[in-house]
Amino acid sequence: MRVDNGAPAILTEYMLAGLPVLANAALSCGRQYITPHTGILADASKFAAGIRALLDRALTMNPRRVVLDRWTWPHSVARLQQLMA
């Protein structure tokens, strides 16, 4: 079952602040932003384990760099320019 609780802008805002994200595995929108370098997905019933796993890996993650490299507005503009060309 998918949960309609996706909020890609909020996910990437946390990531831009340098915070890895723990998100519900049933997330319906924004899953593409959760990568091994930005956070993890966990079932709601396993959030406690997800928090532990995230804390164990947090120092190896660089969510801000990933967002800046992939999903900021210059990347969107470049894609849009390619489509318009």
Short mmCIF file of N, CA and C in Angstrom, two decimals:
data_model
loop_
_atom_site.label_atom_id
_atom_site.label_comp_id
_atom_site.label_asym_id
_atom_site.label_seq_id
_atom_site.Cartn_x
_atom_site.Cartn_y
_atom_site.Cartn_z
N MET A 1 0.83 -1.18 0.00
CA MET A 1 0.00 0.00 0.00
C MET A 1 0.89 1.25 0.00
N ARG A 2 0.61 2.15 -0.89
CA ARG A 2 1.32 3.43 -0.95
C ARG A 2 0.61 4.45 -0.06
N VAL A 3 1.38 5.29 0.55
CA VAL A 3 0.84 6.34 1.39
C VAL A 3 1.02 7.66 0.66
N ASP A 4 -0.06 8.42 0.53
CA ASP A 4 0.00 9.71 -0.15
C ASP A 4 0.52 10.78 0.80
N ASN A 5 1.78 10.66 1.15
CA ASN A 5 2.38 11.60 2.10
C ASN A 5 3.68 12.18 1.56
N GLY A 6 3.87 12.09 0.27
CA GLY A 6 5.11 12.57 -0.29
C GLY A 6 5.22 14.08 -0.26
N ALA A 7 6.39 14.55 0.01
CA ALA A 7 6.64 15.99 0.03
C ALA A 7 8.07 16.22 -0.43
N PRO A 8 8.32 16.07 -1.75
CA PRO A 8 9.70 16.21 -2.23
C PRO A 8 10.38 17.50 -1.83
N ALA A 9 9.66 18.61 -1.81
CA ALA A 9 10.29 19.88 -1.44
C ALA A 9 10.78 19.84 0.01
N ILE A 10 10.00 19.25 0.89
CA ILE A 10 10.41 19.16 2.28
C ILE A 10 11.60 18.22 2.43
N LEU A 11 11.56 17.08 1.73
CA LEU A 11 12.68 16.15 1.78
C LEU A 11 13.98 16.83 1.36
N THR A 12 13.93 17.52 0.22
CA THR A 12 15.15 18.14 -0.28
C THR A 12 15.57 19.35 0.57
N GLU A 13 14.62 20.02 1.22
CA GLU A 13 15.00 21.12 2.11
C GLU A 13 15.81 20.60 3.30
N TYR A 14 15.38 19.48 3.87
CA TYR A 14 16.17 18.88 4.95
C TYR A 14 17.55 18.48 4.43
N MET A 15 17.58 17.88 3.26
CA MET A 15 18.85 17.44 2.68
C MET A 15 19.76 18.63 2.41
N LEU A 16 19.20 19.73 1.92
CA LEU A 16 20.00 20.92 1.68
C LEU A 16 20.58 21.48 2.98
N ALA A 17 19.91 21.20 4.09
CA ALA A 17 20.43 21.60 5.40
C ALA A 17 21.50 20.63 5.89
N GLY A 18 21.78 19.59 5.09
CA GLY A 18 22.81 18.63 5.45
C GLY A 18 22.30 17.46 6.28
N LEU A 19 20.98 17.33 6.37
CA LEU A 19 20.40 16.27 7.20
C LEU A 19 19.98 15.08 6.36
N PRO A 20 20.50 13.89 6.64
CA PRO A 20 19.99 12.70 5.99
C PRO A 20 18.53 12.49 6.40
N VAL A 21 17.75 11.90 5.54
CA VAL A 21 16.31 11.76 5.76
C VAL A 21 15.93 10.30 5.98
N LEU A 22 15.09 10.08 6.98
CA LEU A 22 14.45 8.78 7.18
C LEU A 22 13.01 8.97 6.73
N ALA A 23 12.62 8.24 5.70
CA ALA A 23 11.27 8.39 5.15
C ALA A 23 10.53 7.07 5.18
N ASN A 24 9.23 7.16 5.22
CA ASN A 24 8.36 6.00 5.21
C ASN A 24 8.53 5.25 3.89
N ALA A 25 8.76 3.95 3.97
CA ALA A 25 8.95 3.12 2.78
C ALA A 25 7.72 3.10 1.89
N ALA A 26 6.56 3.45 2.44
CA ALA A 26 5.32 3.48 1.66
C ALA A 26 5.12 4.83 0.97
N LEU A 27 6.10 5.69 1.03
CA LEU A 27 6.03 7.01 0.41
C LEU A 27 5.63 6.89 -1.05
N SER A 28 4.67 7.70 -1.47
CA SER A 28 4.19 7.60 -2.85
C SER A 28 4.85 8.63 -3.76
N CYS A 29 5.38 9.68 -3.21
CA CYS A 29 5.97 10.74 -4.02
C CYS A 29 7.26 11.20 -3.35
N GLY A 30 8.33 11.23 -4.11
CA GLY A 30 9.60 11.70 -3.57
C GLY A 30 10.61 10.60 -3.28
N ARG A 31 10.22 9.34 -3.54
CA ARG A 31 11.15 8.23 -3.27
C ARG A 31 12.46 8.37 -4.05
N GLN A 32 12.41 9.01 -5.22
CA GLN A 32 13.61 9.13 -6.04
C GLN A 32 14.67 10.00 -5.37
N TYR A 33 14.27 10.78 -4.37
CA TYR A 33 15.23 11.63 -3.67
C TYR A 33 15.94 10.91 -2.52
N ILE A 34 15.45 9.74 -2.17
CA ILE A 34 16.06 8.97 -1.10
C ILE A 34 17.05 7.99 -1.74
N THR A 35 18.32 8.32 -1.63
CA THR A 35 19.39 7.48 -2.19
C THR A 35 20.30 7.05 -1.04
N PRO A 36 21.23 6.15 -1.28
CA PRO A 36 22.15 5.76 -0.21
C PRO A 36 22.96 6.92 0.37
N HIS A 37 23.02 8.03 -0.36
CA HIS A 37 23.80 9.19 0.10
C HIS A 37 22.93 10.29 0.71
N THR A 38 21.59 10.13 0.65
CA THR A 38 20.70 11.17 1.17
C THR A 38 19.83 10.71 2.32
N GLY A 39 19.65 9.41 2.45
CA GLY A 39 18.79 8.92 3.53
C GLY A 39 18.42 7.47 3.33
N ILE A 40 17.42 7.05 4.06
CA ILE A 40 16.94 5.68 3.93
C ILE A 40 15.41 5.65 4.04
N LEU A 41 14.85 4.58 3.52
CA LEU A 41 13.42 4.30 3.64
C LEU A 41 13.25 3.19 4.66
N ALA A 42 12.19 3.26 5.46
CA ALA A 42 11.90 2.21 6.43
C ALA A 42 10.39 2.07 6.56
N ASP A 43 9.94 0.84 6.77
CA ASP A 43 8.53 0.62 7.07
C ASP A 43 8.20 1.34 8.36
N ALA A 44 6.98 1.83 8.46
CA ALA A 44 6.57 2.56 9.66
C ALA A 44 6.80 1.73 10.92
N SER A 45 6.57 0.43 10.84
CA SER A 45 6.75 -0.42 12.01
C SER A 45 8.22 -0.63 12.38
N LYS A 46 9.12 -0.20 11.49
CA LYS A 46 10.56 -0.40 11.74
C LYS A 46 11.31 0.93 11.81
N PHE A 47 10.58 2.00 12.17
CA PHE A 47 11.22 3.31 12.21
C PHE A 47 12.32 3.40 13.27
N ALA A 48 12.14 2.74 14.39
CA ALA A 48 13.19 2.77 15.43
C ALA A 48 14.49 2.20 14.88
N ALA A 49 14.41 1.07 14.19
CA ALA A 49 15.60 0.47 13.57
C ALA A 49 16.12 1.38 12.47
N GLY A 50 15.22 2.04 11.76
CA GLY A 50 15.63 2.98 10.71
C GLY A 50 16.41 4.15 11.27
N ILE A 51 15.98 4.65 12.41
CA ILE A 51 16.70 5.75 13.05
C ILE A 51 18.10 5.29 13.45
N ARG A 52 18.19 4.11 14.04
CA ARG A 52 19.52 3.58 14.41
C ARG A 52 20.41 3.42 13.18
N ALA A 53 19.84 2.86 12.12
CA ALA A 53 20.62 2.66 10.89
C ALA A 53 21.06 4.00 10.31
N LEU A 54 20.18 4.98 10.33
CA LEU A 54 20.52 6.30 9.80
C LEU A 54 21.62 6.95 10.63
N LEU A 55 21.52 6.85 11.93
CA LEU A 55 22.57 7.41 12.80
C LEU A 55 23.91 6.72 12.58
N ASP A 56 23.87 5.40 12.37
CA ASP A 56 25.11 4.66 12.11
C ASP A 56 25.78 5.09 10.81
N ARG A 57 24.99 5.48 9.81
CA ARG A 57 25.52 5.83 8.49
C ARG A 57 25.61 7.33 8.24
N ALA A 58 25.08 8.14 9.12
CA ALA A 58 24.95 9.58 8.86
C ALA A 58 26.26 10.25 8.46
N LEU A 59 27.35 9.87 9.08
CA LEU A 59 28.63 10.52 8.77
C LEU A 59 29.18 10.13 7.40
N THR A 60 28.64 9.10 6.79
CA THR A 60 29.09 8.68 5.46
C THR A 60 28.20 9.26 4.36
N MET A 61 27.16 9.98 4.76
CA MET A 61 26.21 10.54 3.79
C MET A 61 26.51 12.02 3.57
N ASN A 62 26.17 12.50 2.38
CA ASN A 62 26.34 13.92 2.08
C ASN A 62 25.11 14.40 1.31
N PRO A 63 23.97 14.48 2.00
CA PRO A 63 22.73 14.83 1.29
C PRO A 63 22.78 16.20 0.62
N ARG A 64 23.40 17.16 1.23
CA ARG A 64 23.46 18.51 0.63
C ARG A 64 24.17 18.47 -0.72
N ARG A 65 25.30 17.80 -0.78
CA ARG A 65 26.07 17.72 -2.03
C ARG A 65 25.26 17.01 -3.11
N VAL A 66 24.55 15.93 -2.76
CA VAL A 66 23.75 15.20 -3.74
C VAL A 66 22.65 16.09 -4.30
N VAL A 67 21.95 16.81 -3.44
CA VAL A 67 20.88 17.70 -3.91
C VAL A 67 21.45 18.79 -4.81
N LEU A 68 22.56 19.40 -4.39
CA LEU A 68 23.16 20.45 -5.21
C LEU A 68 23.63 19.91 -6.56
N ASP A 69 24.13 18.68 -6.57
CA ASP A 69 24.62 18.08 -7.82
C ASP A 69 23.51 17.60 -8.75
N ARG A 70 22.31 17.35 -8.22
CA ARG A 70 21.27 16.71 -9.03
C ARG A 70 19.96 17.46 -9.19
N TRP A 71 19.50 18.16 -8.15
CA TRP A 71 18.10 18.56 -8.17
C TRP A 71 17.83 20.04 -7.94
N THR A 72 18.79 20.89 -8.00
CA THR A 72 18.52 22.31 -7.83
C THR A 72 18.05 22.92 -9.15
N TRP A 73 17.57 24.15 -9.09
CA TRP A 73 16.93 24.76 -10.26
C TRP A 73 17.83 24.83 -11.50
N PRO A 74 19.16 25.03 -11.40
CA PRO A 74 19.95 25.05 -12.65
C PRO A 74 19.83 23.73 -13.44
N HIS A 75 19.69 22.62 -12.72
CA HIS A 75 19.52 21.33 -13.41
C HIS A 75 18.16 21.27 -14.11
N SER A 76 17.14 21.80 -13.46
CA SER A 76 15.81 21.83 -14.08
C SER A 76 15.81 22.72 -15.31
N VAL A 77 16.47 23.87 -15.21
CA VAL A 77 16.53 24.79 -16.34
C VAL A 77 17.27 24.14 -17.52
N ALA A 78 18.36 23.47 -17.23
CA ALA A 78 19.13 22.80 -18.29
C ALA A 78 18.28 21.75 -18.98
N ARG A 79 17.53 20.97 -18.22
CA ARG A 79 16.64 19.96 -18.81
C ARG A 79 15.56 20.59 -19.66
N LEU A 80 15.01 21.68 -19.15
CA LEU A 80 13.96 22.40 -19.88
C LEU A 80 14.51 22.97 -21.19
N GLN A 81 15.72 23.52 -21.15
CA GLN A 81 16.34 24.05 -22.36
C GLN A 81 16.55 22.96 -23.41
N GLN A 82 16.95 21.78 -22.95
CA GLN A 82 17.12 20.65 -23.89
C GLN A 82 15.79 20.28 -24.54
N LEU A 83 14.74 20.27 -23.75
CA LEU A 83 13.43 19.93 -24.30
C LEU A 83 12.92 20.99 -25.27
N MET A 84 13.27 22.23 -25.03
CA MET A 84 12.79 23.33 -25.87
C MET A 84 13.63 23.47 -27.15
N ALA A 85 14.84 22.91 -27.14
CA ALA A 85 15.73 23.07 -28.30
C ALA A 85 15.24 22.24 -29.49
#
